[in-house]
mmCIF file of C-alpha atoms in Angstrom:
data_model
loop_
_atom_site.group_PDB
_atom_site.id
_atom_site.type_symbol
_atom_site.label_atom_id
_atom_site.label_comp_id
_atom_site.label_asym_id
_atom_site.label_seq_id
_atom_site.Cartn_x
_atom_site.Cartn_y
_atom_site.Cartn_z
ATOM 1 C CA MET A 58 -60.254 24.995 -24.406
ATOM 2 C CA GLU A 59 -61.138 25.452 -28.076
ATOM 3 C CA LYS A 60 -62.517 22.383 -29.822
ATOM 4 C CA ASN A 61 -60.525 20.766 -32.596
ATOM 5 C CA PRO A 62 -62.896 18.583 -34.658
ATOM 6 C CA ARG A 63 -60.109 17.201 -36.834
ATOM 7 C CA LEU A 64 -58.078 16.133 -33.813
ATOM 8 C CA ASP A 65 -61.200 14.596 -32.286
ATOM 9 C CA PHE A 66 -61.709 12.598 -35.493
ATOM 10 C CA ILE A 67 -58.119 11.320 -35.364
ATOM 11 C CA LYS A 68 -58.360 10.437 -31.669
ATOM 12 C CA HIS A 69 -61.624 8.562 -32.211
ATOM 13 C CA PHE A 70 -59.683 5.902 -34.128
ATOM 14 C CA GLY A 71 -56.964 5.673 -31.476
ATOM 15 C CA LEU A 72 -54.289 7.296 -33.648
ATOM 16 C CA THR A 73 -51.431 9.023 -31.836
ATOM 17 C CA HIS A 74 -51.272 11.883 -34.358
ATOM 18 C CA ASP A 75 -52.632 12.997 -37.739
ATOM 19 C CA PRO A 76 -50.647 11.129 -40.444
ATOM 20 C CA PHE A 77 -52.217 13.148 -43.282
ATOM 21 C CA GLU A 78 -51.662 16.707 -42.061
ATOM 22 C CA THR A 79 -48.540 17.615 -44.066
ATOM 23 C CA PRO A 80 -47.999 16.017 -47.511
ATOM 24 C CA VAL A 81 -44.601 17.709 -48.120
ATOM 25 C CA ALA A 82 -41.571 15.837 -46.740
ATOM 26 C CA GLU A 83 -39.674 18.875 -45.425
ATOM 27 C CA GLN A 84 -42.755 20.173 -43.593
ATOM 28 C CA GLU A 85 -43.369 16.737 -42.156
ATOM 29 C CA LEU A 86 -39.771 16.425 -40.997
ATOM 30 C CA ALA A 87 -40.186 19.640 -38.995
ATOM 31 C CA ARG A 88 -43.573 18.593 -37.580
ATOM 32 C CA ILE A 89 -42.975 15.011 -36.473
ATOM 33 C CA GLN A 90 -39.229 14.464 -36.333
ATOM 34 C CA ASP A 91 -39.457 11.592 -33.861
ATOM 35 C CA ILE A 92 -41.421 9.329 -36.181
ATOM 36 C CA PHE A 93 -40.772 10.779 -39.646
ATOM 37 C CA TYR A 94 -38.703 7.824 -40.822
ATOM 38 C CA THR A 95 -41.411 5.316 -39.868
ATOM 39 C CA TYR A 96 -43.562 6.782 -42.652
ATOM 40 C CA TYR A 97 -41.262 5.543 -45.397
ATOM 41 C CA SER A 98 -42.815 3.297 -47.996
ATOM 42 C CA PRO A 99 -40.872 2.789 -51.248
ATOM 43 C CA PRO A 100 -42.265 2.997 -54.786
ATOM 44 C CA SER A 101 -42.978 -0.317 -56.509
ATOM 45 C CA SER A 102 -40.016 -2.491 -57.526
ATOM 46 C CA GLN A 103 -37.603 -0.124 -55.758
ATOM 47 C CA GLU A 104 -37.343 -1.743 -52.337
ATOM 48 C CA GLU A 105 -33.583 -2.189 -52.870
ATOM 49 C CA LEU A 106 -33.149 1.399 -53.984
ATOM 50 C CA LEU A 107 -31.389 2.579 -50.820
ATOM 51 C CA SER A 108 -28.675 -0.065 -51.059
ATOM 52 C CA ARG A 109 -28.189 0.719 -54.761
ATOM 53 C CA LEU A 110 -27.869 4.416 -54.019
ATOM 54 C CA ARG A 111 -25.113 3.727 -51.484
ATOM 55 C CA THR A 112 -22.820 2.267 -54.160
ATOM 56 C CA THR A 113 -19.778 4.113 -55.500
ATOM 57 C CA HIS A 114 -21.497 5.406 -58.619
ATOM 58 C CA HIS A 115 -23.116 8.683 -59.479
ATOM 59 C CA ALA A 116 -26.896 8.401 -59.687
ATOM 60 C CA PHE A 117 -29.723 10.461 -61.142
ATOM 61 C CA ILE A 118 -33.140 10.059 -59.582
ATOM 62 C CA PHE A 119 -35.906 11.645 -61.636
ATOM 63 C CA GLY A 120 -39.382 12.321 -60.331
ATOM 64 C CA ALA A 121 -42.136 14.895 -60.619
ATOM 65 C CA PRO A 122 -42.785 17.257 -57.676
ATOM 66 C CA GLY A 123 -44.585 15.250 -55.007
ATOM 67 C CA SER A 124 -43.316 11.877 -56.224
ATOM 68 C CA GLY A 125 -41.154 11.322 -53.149
ATOM 69 C CA LYS A 126 -37.674 12.488 -54.237
ATOM 70 C CA SER A 127 -36.998 14.376 -51.021
ATOM 71 C CA THR A 128 -38.360 11.573 -48.873
ATOM 72 C CA LEU A 129 -35.998 9.159 -50.626
ATOM 73 C CA ARG A 130 -33.103 11.567 -50.119
ATOM 74 C CA LEU A 131 -33.904 11.883 -46.419
ATOM 75 C CA MET A 132 -34.096 8.098 -46.090
ATOM 76 C CA LEU A 133 -30.724 7.678 -47.815
ATOM 77 C CA ASP A 134 -29.215 10.236 -45.434
ATOM 78 C CA ALA A 135 -30.684 8.379 -42.431
ATOM 79 C CA ASP A 136 -29.489 5.012 -43.763
ATOM 80 C CA CYS A 137 -25.903 6.290 -44.025
ATOM 81 C CA ARG A 138 -26.124 7.690 -40.491
ATOM 82 C CA THR A 139 -27.283 4.390 -38.991
ATOM 83 C CA VAL A 140 -25.518 1.715 -41.088
ATOM 84 C CA LEU A 141 -21.936 2.764 -40.373
ATOM 85 C CA ASP A 142 -19.363 1.844 -43.004
ATOM 86 C CA GLY A 143 -17.279 4.999 -43.328
ATOM 87 C CA THR A 144 -19.783 6.717 -45.617
ATOM 88 C CA LEU A 145 -20.634 10.362 -44.936
ATOM 89 C CA PRO A 146 -23.793 11.779 -46.572
ATOM 90 C CA VAL A 147 -23.615 15.474 -47.463
ATOM 91 C CA THR A 148 -26.965 17.129 -48.127
ATOM 92 C CA TYR A 149 -26.790 19.954 -50.670
ATOM 93 C CA LEU A 150 -30.070 21.806 -51.224
ATOM 94 C CA LEU A 151 -30.567 24.174 -54.148
ATOM 95 C CA GLY A 152 -33.866 25.554 -52.931
ATOM 96 C CA GLU A 153 -35.881 28.738 -52.917
ATOM 97 C CA ASP A 154 -33.134 30.866 -51.363
ATOM 98 C CA ILE A 155 -31.141 30.703 -54.621
ATOM 99 C CA GLN A 156 -32.324 33.383 -57.026
ATOM 100 C CA ARG A 157 -29.841 32.792 -59.872
ATOM 101 C CA PRO A 158 -27.434 30.122 -61.145
ATOM 102 C CA LEU A 159 -24.313 29.820 -58.989
ATOM 103 C CA THR A 160 -20.738 29.969 -60.195
ATOM 104 C CA ALA A 161 -18.512 26.950 -59.695
ATOM 105 C CA GLN A 162 -16.714 28.754 -56.852
ATOM 106 C CA GLU A 163 -19.999 29.597 -55.128
ATOM 107 C CA HIS A 164 -21.004 25.938 -55.334
ATOM 108 C CA GLY A 165 -17.692 24.974 -53.743
ATOM 109 C CA GLU A 166 -18.199 27.316 -50.790
ATOM 110 C CA ARG A 167 -21.831 26.314 -50.236
ATOM 111 C CA LEU A 168 -20.815 22.649 -50.427
ATOM 112 C CA ALA A 169 -18.056 23.268 -47.878
ATOM 113 C CA ARG A 170 -20.600 24.682 -45.426
ATOM 114 C CA ALA A 171 -22.955 21.733 -46.011
ATOM 115 C CA LEU A 172 -20.074 19.304 -45.466
ATOM 116 C CA ALA A 173 -19.064 21.072 -42.245
ATOM 117 C CA VAL A 174 -22.569 20.638 -40.818
ATOM 118 C CA ASP A 175 -22.969 16.992 -41.821
ATOM 119 C CA LEU A 176 -19.453 16.041 -40.705
ATOM 120 C CA THR A 177 -19.904 17.637 -37.274
ATOM 121 C CA LEU A 178 -23.279 15.928 -36.899
ATOM 122 C CA ALA A 179 -21.726 12.560 -37.797
ATOM 123 C CA VAL A 180 -18.963 13.058 -35.208
ATOM 124 C CA LEU A 181 -21.582 13.753 -32.516
ATOM 125 C CA GLU A 182 -23.741 10.776 -33.537
ATOM 126 C CA GLN A 183 -20.884 8.295 -33.799
ATOM 127 C CA PHE A 184 -18.871 9.414 -30.784
ATOM 128 C CA ASN A 185 -17.858 6.505 -28.558
ATOM 129 C CA PRO A 186 -16.381 7.417 -25.140
ATOM 130 C CA LEU A 187 -14.754 3.955 -24.941
ATOM 131 C CA LYS A 188 -12.551 4.686 -27.959
ATOM 132 C CA PRO A 189 -9.341 6.768 -27.773
ATOM 133 C CA PHE A 190 -9.959 10.498 -27.377
ATOM 134 C CA PRO A 191 -9.639 12.430 -30.675
ATOM 135 C CA THR A 192 -6.165 13.722 -31.465
ATOM 136 C CA SER A 193 -5.306 17.413 -31.363
ATOM 137 C CA GLU A 194 -5.050 17.361 -35.172
ATOM 138 C CA GLU A 195 -8.568 15.949 -35.454
ATOM 139 C CA ILE A 196 -9.977 18.513 -33.012
ATOM 140 C CA GLN A 197 -8.185 21.438 -34.612
ATOM 141 C CA SER A 198 -9.286 20.543 -38.149
ATOM 142 C CA LEU A 199 -12.913 19.988 -37.110
ATOM 143 C CA ARG A 200 -12.892 23.247 -35.100
ATOM 144 C CA GLU A 201 -12.136 25.044 -38.353
ATOM 145 C CA GLN A 202 -15.045 23.241 -40.015
ATOM 146 C CA VAL A 203 -17.381 24.429 -37.249
ATOM 147 C CA GLN A 204 -16.448 28.017 -38.134
ATOM 148 C CA TRP A 205 -17.494 27.359 -41.717
ATOM 149 C CA GLY A 206 -20.693 25.587 -40.688
ATOM 150 C CA GLY A 207 -22.394 28.795 -39.601
ATOM 151 C CA ARG A 208 -24.514 30.027 -36.709
ATOM 152 C CA PRO A 209 -27.045 27.166 -36.477
ATOM 153 C CA LEU A 210 -24.217 24.633 -36.090
ATOM 154 C CA LYS A 211 -22.580 26.678 -33.317
ATOM 155 C CA ARG A 212 -25.961 27.113 -31.635
ATOM 156 C CA LEU A 213 -26.476 23.335 -31.727
ATOM 157 C CA LEU A 214 -23.064 22.726 -30.154
ATOM 158 C CA ARG A 215 -23.738 25.240 -27.390
ATOM 159 C CA THR A 216 -27.113 23.592 -26.692
ATOM 160 C CA VAL A 217 -25.504 20.141 -26.606
ATOM 161 C CA LEU A 218 -22.822 21.364 -24.217
ATOM 162 C CA ARG A 219 -25.395 22.808 -21.804
ATOM 163 C CA LYS A 220 -27.205 19.474 -21.713
ATOM 164 C CA ILE A 221 -24.010 17.516 -21.173
ATOM 165 C CA LYS A 222 -23.203 19.821 -18.246
ATOM 166 C CA GLY A 223 -26.658 19.215 -16.814
ATOM 167 C CA GLU A 224 -27.754 22.830 -17.212
ATOM 168 C CA GLU A 225 -30.655 21.612 -19.351
ATOM 169 C CA LYS A 226 -32.330 18.226 -19.423
ATOM 170 C CA ALA A 227 -31.626 15.829 -22.308
ATOM 171 C CA ASP A 228 -34.525 13.976 -23.929
ATOM 172 C CA SER A 229 -35.202 10.526 -22.482
ATOM 173 C CA THR A 230 -35.890 8.938 -25.877
ATOM 174 C CA TRP A 231 -33.323 10.580 -28.148
ATOM 175 C CA GLY A 232 -30.766 12.048 -25.756
ATOM 176 C CA LEU A 233 -28.834 14.895 -27.334
ATOM 177 C CA SER A 234 -30.130 14.196 -30.838
ATOM 178 C CA LYS A 235 -33.540 15.663 -29.973
ATOM 179 C CA ASP A 236 -31.935 19.047 -30.755
ATOM 180 C CA TRP A 237 -30.819 18.189 -34.276
ATOM 181 C CA HIS A 238 -33.766 20.282 -35.533
ATOM 182 C CA ILE A 239 -31.568 23.348 -34.930
ATOM 183 C CA ILE A 240 -29.660 22.395 -38.093
ATOM 184 C CA GLY A 241 -32.730 21.051 -39.896
ATOM 185 C CA LYS A 242 -32.100 17.364 -39.201
ATOM 186 C CA ALA A 243 -34.172 14.644 -37.558
ATOM 187 C CA PRO A 244 -32.752 12.234 -34.965
ATOM 188 C CA VAL A 245 -31.948 8.724 -36.164
ATOM 189 C CA LYS A 246 -30.432 7.295 -32.949
ATOM 190 C CA TYR A 247 -30.000 8.017 -29.245
ATOM 191 C CA VAL A 248 -26.908 10.102 -28.501
ATOM 192 C CA ASN A 249 -25.584 9.885 -24.957
ATOM 193 C CA ALA A 250 -24.500 12.999 -23.033
ATOM 194 C CA SER A 251 -21.098 11.663 -21.968
ATOM 195 C CA ALA A 252 -18.483 13.812 -20.251
ATOM 196 C CA GLN A 253 -15.943 12.860 -22.944
ATOM 197 C CA LEU A 254 -18.244 14.155 -25.684
ATOM 198 C CA GLY A 255 -18.614 17.339 -23.650
ATOM 199 C CA GLU A 256 -14.837 17.807 -23.781
ATOM 200 C CA VAL A 257 -14.891 17.426 -27.566
ATOM 201 C CA VAL A 258 -17.776 19.877 -28.009
ATOM 202 C CA ALA A 259 -16.144 22.449 -25.715
ATOM 203 C CA ALA A 260 -12.930 22.178 -27.734
ATOM 204 C CA LEU A 261 -14.823 22.606 -31.021
ATOM 205 C CA LEU A 262 -16.426 25.820 -29.762
ATOM 206 C CA GLU A 263 -13.065 27.451 -29.067
ATOM 207 C CA GLU A 264 -12.020 30.082 -31.593
ATOM 208 C CA PRO A 265 -9.358 28.692 -33.952
ATOM 209 C CA PRO A 266 -6.206 30.720 -34.549
ATOM 210 C CA ALA A 267 -6.569 33.309 -37.303
ATOM 211 C CA SER A 268 -5.470 32.048 -40.699
ATOM 212 C CA ALA A 269 -6.166 32.690 -44.352
ATOM 213 C CA ALA A 270 -9.226 30.615 -45.203
ATOM 214 C CA PRO A 271 -9.317 28.788 -48.536
ATOM 215 C CA ARG A 272 -11.912 29.840 -51.083
ATOM 216 C CA GLY A 273 -14.318 28.064 -53.407
ATOM 217 C CA TRP A 274 -13.701 24.416 -54.097
ATOM 218 C CA GLU A 275 -10.528 24.450 -51.999
ATOM 219 C CA MET A 276 -12.795 24.857 -48.960
ATOM 220 C CA PHE A 277 -14.694 21.709 -49.938
ATOM 221 C CA TRP A 278 -11.571 19.680 -50.691
ATOM 222 C CA LYS A 279 -10.104 20.703 -47.320
ATOM 223 C CA GLY A 280 -13.360 19.651 -45.629
ATOM 224 C CA LEU A 281 -12.961 16.211 -47.193
ATOM 225 C CA GLU A 282 -9.428 15.981 -45.772
ATOM 226 C CA THR A 283 -10.818 16.712 -42.316
ATOM 227 C CA ALA A 284 -13.506 14.073 -42.792
ATOM 228 C CA ARG A 285 -10.824 11.516 -43.649
ATOM 229 C CA LEU A 286 -9.006 12.385 -40.431
ATOM 230 C CA TRP A 287 -12.242 11.405 -38.675
ATOM 231 C CA HIS A 288 -12.246 8.052 -40.537
ATOM 232 C CA PHE A 289 -14.763 8.744 -43.309
ATOM 233 C CA ASP A 290 -13.487 7.432 -46.626
ATOM 234 C CA ARG A 291 -16.342 7.921 -49.075
ATOM 235 C CA PHE A 292 -18.946 10.606 -49.499
ATOM 236 C CA LEU A 293 -22.420 10.735 -50.977
ATOM 237 C CA LEU A 294 -23.402 14.183 -52.224
ATOM 238 C CA LEU A 295 -27.206 14.405 -52.037
ATOM 239 C CA VAL A 296 -28.347 17.189 -54.384
ATOM 240 C CA ASP A 297 -32.022 18.117 -54.077
ATOM 241 C CA GLU A 298 -34.675 20.865 -54.282
ATOM 242 C CA VAL A 299 -33.660 22.006 -57.766
ATOM 243 C CA ASP A 300 -37.404 22.220 -58.497
ATOM 244 C CA ALA A 301 -38.380 23.653 -55.097
ATOM 245 C CA ARG A 302 -39.403 26.943 -56.711
ATOM 246 C CA GLN A 303 -40.784 27.793 -60.137
ATOM 247 C CA ARG A 304 -37.790 27.465 -62.442
ATOM 248 C CA GLU A 305 -37.620 26.831 -66.167
ATOM 249 C CA ALA A 306 -35.712 23.758 -67.334
ATOM 250 C CA ASP A 307 -32.796 25.851 -68.587
ATOM 251 C CA GLU A 308 -32.517 27.598 -65.187
ATOM 252 C CA MET A 309 -32.441 24.262 -63.386
ATOM 253 C CA THR A 310 -29.866 22.899 -65.817
ATOM 254 C CA ALA A 311 -27.656 25.959 -65.334
ATOM 255 C CA LEU A 312 -27.922 25.455 -61.573
ATOM 256 C CA VAL A 313 -26.596 21.878 -61.617
ATOM 257 C CA ALA A 314 -24.207 22.188 -64.584
ATOM 258 C CA PRO A 315 -21.153 23.305 -62.520
ATOM 259 C CA LEU A 316 -21.623 20.284 -60.261
ATOM 260 C CA LEU A 317 -21.753 17.909 -63.233
ATOM 261 C CA GLU A 318 -18.566 19.473 -64.609
ATOM 262 C CA THR A 319 -16.810 18.768 -61.293
ATOM 263 C CA LEU A 320 -17.856 15.110 -61.040
ATOM 264 C CA PRO A 321 -14.554 13.779 -62.476
ATOM 265 C CA GLN A 322 -12.628 15.649 -59.748
ATOM 266 C CA MET A 323 -15.070 14.409 -57.135
ATOM 267 C CA GLU A 324 -14.587 10.804 -58.190
ATOM 268 C CA THR A 325 -10.859 10.969 -57.475
ATOM 269 C CA ARG A 326 -11.769 11.985 -53.906
ATOM 270 C CA GLN A 327 -14.444 9.298 -53.496
ATOM 271 C CA VAL A 328 -17.356 11.770 -53.713
ATOM 272 C CA TRP A 329 -20.381 10.308 -55.490
ATOM 273 C CA GLY A 330 -23.185 12.583 -56.631
ATOM 274 C CA LYS A 331 -26.778 11.507 -56.085
ATOM 275 C CA PHE A 332 -28.970 13.979 -57.968
ATOM 276 C CA PHE A 333 -32.703 14.197 -57.228
ATOM 277 C CA LEU A 334 -34.105 15.957 -60.288
ATOM 278 C CA PRO A 335 -37.390 16.665 -62.109
ATOM 279 C CA PRO A 336 -38.054 14.505 -65.201
ATOM 280 C CA GLU A 337 -37.609 17.366 -67.680
ATOM 281 C CA LEU A 338 -33.887 17.538 -66.841
ATOM 282 C CA LYS A 339 -33.238 14.020 -68.100
ATOM 283 C CA GLU A 340 -32.626 15.197 -71.644
ATOM 284 C CA THR A 341 -30.631 18.287 -70.665
ATOM 285 C CA VAL A 342 -28.368 16.387 -68.261
ATOM 286 C CA ARG A 343 -27.538 13.763 -70.885
ATOM 287 C CA PRO A 344 -25.426 15.994 -73.224
ATOM 288 C CA LEU A 345 -23.644 17.594 -70.248
ATOM 289 C CA LEU A 346 -22.521 14.186 -69.026
ATOM 290 C CA GLN A 347 -21.494 13.144 -72.508
ATOM 291 C CA SER A 348 -19.348 16.254 -72.924
ATOM 292 C CA HIS A 349 -17.529 15.775 -69.610
ATOM 293 C CA TYR A 350 -17.396 11.994 -69.480
ATOM 294 C CA ARG A 351 -17.918 10.917 -73.051
ATOM 295 C CA LYS A 352 -20.417 8.485 -71.572
ATOM 296 C CA ASP A 353 -24.177 8.309 -71.872
ATOM 297 C CA LEU A 354 -26.525 8.763 -68.946
ATOM 298 C CA ASN A 355 -27.397 5.057 -69.213
ATOM 299 C CA SER A 356 -23.776 3.907 -68.931
ATOM 300 C CA PRO A 357 -22.638 1.830 -65.909
ATOM 301 C CA SER A 358 -21.056 5.002 -64.448
ATOM 302 C CA PHE A 359 -24.520 6.461 -63.875
ATOM 303 C CA PHE A 360 -27.816 4.792 -63.316
ATOM 304 C CA PRO A 361 -30.905 6.886 -63.982
ATOM 305 C CA ILE A 362 -33.932 6.025 -61.869
ATOM 306 C CA MET A 363 -37.454 7.185 -62.575
ATOM 307 C CA ILE A 364 -39.640 7.299 -59.462
ATOM 308 C CA GLU A 365 -43.048 5.921 -60.368
ATOM 309 C CA TRP A 366 -45.976 4.835 -58.208
ATOM 310 C CA ASP A 367 -48.557 2.218 -59.071
ATOM 311 C CA GLU A 368 -51.758 1.373 -57.216
ATOM 312 C CA LYS A 369 -50.066 -1.264 -55.042
ATOM 313 C CA ALA A 370 -47.352 1.137 -53.873
ATOM 314 C CA LEU A 371 -49.839 3.906 -53.070
ATOM 315 C CA ARG A 372 -51.980 1.452 -51.131
ATOM 316 C CA GLN A 373 -48.918 0.348 -49.162
ATOM 317 C CA LEU A 374 -48.007 3.978 -48.451
ATOM 318 C CA LEU A 375 -51.498 4.585 -47.087
ATOM 319 C CA THR A 376 -51.277 1.502 -44.870
ATOM 320 C CA GLN A 377 -47.824 2.496 -43.606
ATOM 321 C CA ARG A 378 -49.082 5.958 -42.635
ATOM 322 C CA LEU A 379 -51.843 4.501 -40.500
ATOM 323 C CA ARG A 380 -49.483 1.907 -39.017
ATOM 324 C CA ALA A 381 -47.010 4.636 -38.000
ATOM 325 C CA ALA A 382 -49.785 6.612 -36.284
ATOM 326 C CA ARG A 383 -51.206 3.610 -34.421
ATOM 327 C CA PRO A 384 -49.996 2.824 -30.902
ATOM 328 C CA ALA A 385 -48.621 -0.674 -30.370
ATOM 329 C CA SER A 386 -51.742 -1.709 -28.481
ATOM 330 C CA GLY A 387 -54.154 -0.117 -30.957
ATOM 331 C CA PRO A 388 -56.283 -1.786 -33.637
ATOM 332 C CA PRO A 389 -54.611 -2.461 -37.008
ATOM 333 C CA TYR A 390 -55.879 -0.360 -39.909
ATOM 334 C CA ALA A 391 -55.260 -1.585 -43.436
ATOM 335 C CA GLY A 392 -56.457 1.637 -45.060
ATOM 336 C CA LEU A 393 -59.094 4.350 -45.161
ATOM 337 C CA ASN A 394 -61.852 1.763 -45.486
ATOM 338 C CA ASN A 395 -61.426 1.170 -41.743
ATOM 339 C CA LEU A 396 -62.296 4.831 -41.155
ATOM 340 C CA ALA A 397 -65.270 4.939 -43.542
ATOM 341 C CA THR A 398 -68.803 3.635 -43.821
ATOM 342 C CA ALA A 399 -69.176 0.044 -45.059
ATOM 343 C CA GLY A 400 -69.134 -0.513 -48.806
ATOM 344 C CA LEU A 401 -67.694 2.902 -49.718
ATOM 345 C CA ASN A 402 -64.343 1.444 -50.878
ATOM 346 C CA LEU A 403 -62.654 4.766 -50.159
ATOM 347 C CA ASP A 404 -59.130 3.401 -50.634
ATOM 348 C CA ALA A 405 -59.766 2.699 -54.304
ATOM 349 C CA LYS A 406 -61.396 6.099 -54.825
ATOM 350 C CA VAL A 407 -58.572 8.191 -53.368
ATOM 351 C CA ILE A 408 -55.840 6.097 -55.011
ATOM 352 C CA GLN A 409 -57.449 6.502 -58.421
ATOM 353 C CA ALA A 410 -57.862 10.246 -57.875
ATOM 354 C CA ALA A 411 -54.191 10.556 -56.833
ATOM 355 C CA GLU A 412 -53.072 9.652 -60.391
ATOM 356 C CA GLY A 413 -49.789 8.111 -59.256
ATOM 357 C CA SER A 414 -48.707 10.953 -56.945
ATOM 358 C CA PRO A 415 -48.131 10.197 -53.239
ATOM 359 C CA ARG A 416 -48.304 13.909 -52.374
ATOM 360 C CA ARG A 417 -51.636 14.240 -54.161
ATOM 361 C CA LEU A 418 -52.894 11.144 -52.343
ATOM 362 C CA LEU A 419 -52.107 12.668 -48.946
ATOM 363 C CA ARG A 420 -53.643 16.009 -49.917
ATOM 364 C CA ILE A 421 -56.857 14.322 -51.048
ATOM 365 C CA ILE A 422 -57.164 12.460 -47.753
ATOM 366 C CA SER A 423 -56.416 15.621 -45.764
ATOM 367 C CA ASP A 424 -59.048 17.577 -47.713
ATOM 368 C CA LEU A 425 -61.520 14.755 -47.250
ATOM 369 C CA ILE A 426 -61.052 14.782 -43.474
ATOM 370 C CA ASP A 427 -61.490 18.569 -43.400
ATOM 371 C CA ILE A 428 -64.718 18.278 -45.385
ATOM 372 C CA HIS A 429 -66.011 15.565 -43.074
ATOM 373 C CA VAL A 430 -65.321 17.334 -39.767
ATOM 374 C CA HIS A 431 -66.898 20.510 -41.139
ATOM 375 C CA ARG A 432 -69.933 18.763 -42.615
ATOM 376 C CA ALA A 433 -70.620 16.129 -39.958
ATOM 377 C CA PRO A 434 -68.364 16.653 -36.899
ATOM 378 C CA ASP A 435 -70.406 14.297 -34.736
ATOM 379 C CA SER A 436 -70.171 11.395 -37.193
ATOM 380 C CA PRO A 437 -67.181 9.087 -36.609
ATOM 381 C CA LEU A 438 -66.913 7.718 -40.170
ATOM 382 C CA LEU A 439 -66.024 9.161 -43.566
ATOM 383 C CA SER A 440 -68.985 8.816 -45.919
ATOM 384 C CA GLN A 441 -70.188 8.907 -49.505
ATOM 385 C CA GLU A 442 -71.421 12.453 -48.889
ATOM 386 C CA ASP A 443 -67.897 13.528 -47.932
ATOM 387 C CA TRP A 444 -66.485 12.009 -51.097
ATOM 388 C CA GLU A 445 -69.107 13.647 -53.294
ATOM 389 C CA GLU A 446 -68.433 17.041 -51.696
ATOM 390 C CA TYR A 447 -64.698 16.583 -52.305
ATOM 391 C CA GLN A 448 -65.341 15.758 -55.964
ATOM 392 C CA GLN A 449 -67.599 18.784 -56.323
ATOM 393 C CA LYS A 450 -64.937 21.009 -54.816
ATOM 394 C CA GLU A 451 -62.321 19.725 -57.291
ATOM 395 C CA LYS A 452 -64.410 20.470 -60.380
#
């Protein structure tokens, strides 16, 4: 078996996994779904941010790449999926697959597909076999949504059905939700493989009768009607990844502009936009909102939030990472100083070098570990020599 010096280093300290391997939230979500949410550590003075973001207001969250926008969005999604109050989060990503600004109609259709996925997921997660079986109207309307949700959603439903039938084994910790990765989601709760849920899933996989499908925004509005049939009465639209690829500010503005124009219509249907945007869009979003709302970005209808990290918050993030990777019976680690030679004060060094960026902090630590295991694989502790080599490499 091939040696893995980095893994040996991690295991030496009794950690269950490497908490510094992937500094990008989406990559981390794919790598360690089971424990992703235990990594969360909020920026300073924003501990109540999740509850504020769940209110019936539009919100604009500004932060540089690597500041934690996507992590916050993922936490808000998870919070809505676990604290059940009739709120359905709809994740709408405007990432690298989009090569040009979208028309309003294209946004409507993409949003309809995103809603179909998140609504079906919510029905699976919240299904209670002790409650009355869904009505034929509920099943029929959701079956149509499944058709719009695309191949990954159908593949998930087929996988779930096989496990309910006992053809494949369900996970002991997460139940059916272990397979949420098929649609790019992480599990937030155990989902039981009940026979009643199997009946629902089998019904959803049946082909609906042929009919003329709505187009554009009508698809999205119809999806909301279906969601209301399933007892969801307000919706948080989580818009993210506008800066996932190299785009100029005017390109990013053009990408979100049709959504901002539709916010008044969304409000009447209890849809509240939560926009996770780069800081340079703050000034371009402002006149768009004024033209459609005649209100400023700082009005009570919107609350702009700037994600910022100070030394205390970065130190807490570092501690939380180590806590999440430590088994319950393992030794507590307050920071990197526990993994380094005495007197090095490595925590202070990496936090200062991170310059307020949590992603940069994690990358520095990851690079530092790589340098150490290459330079001195038989030494258990990070050292001054490792830090100096890292600094030299960064020059």
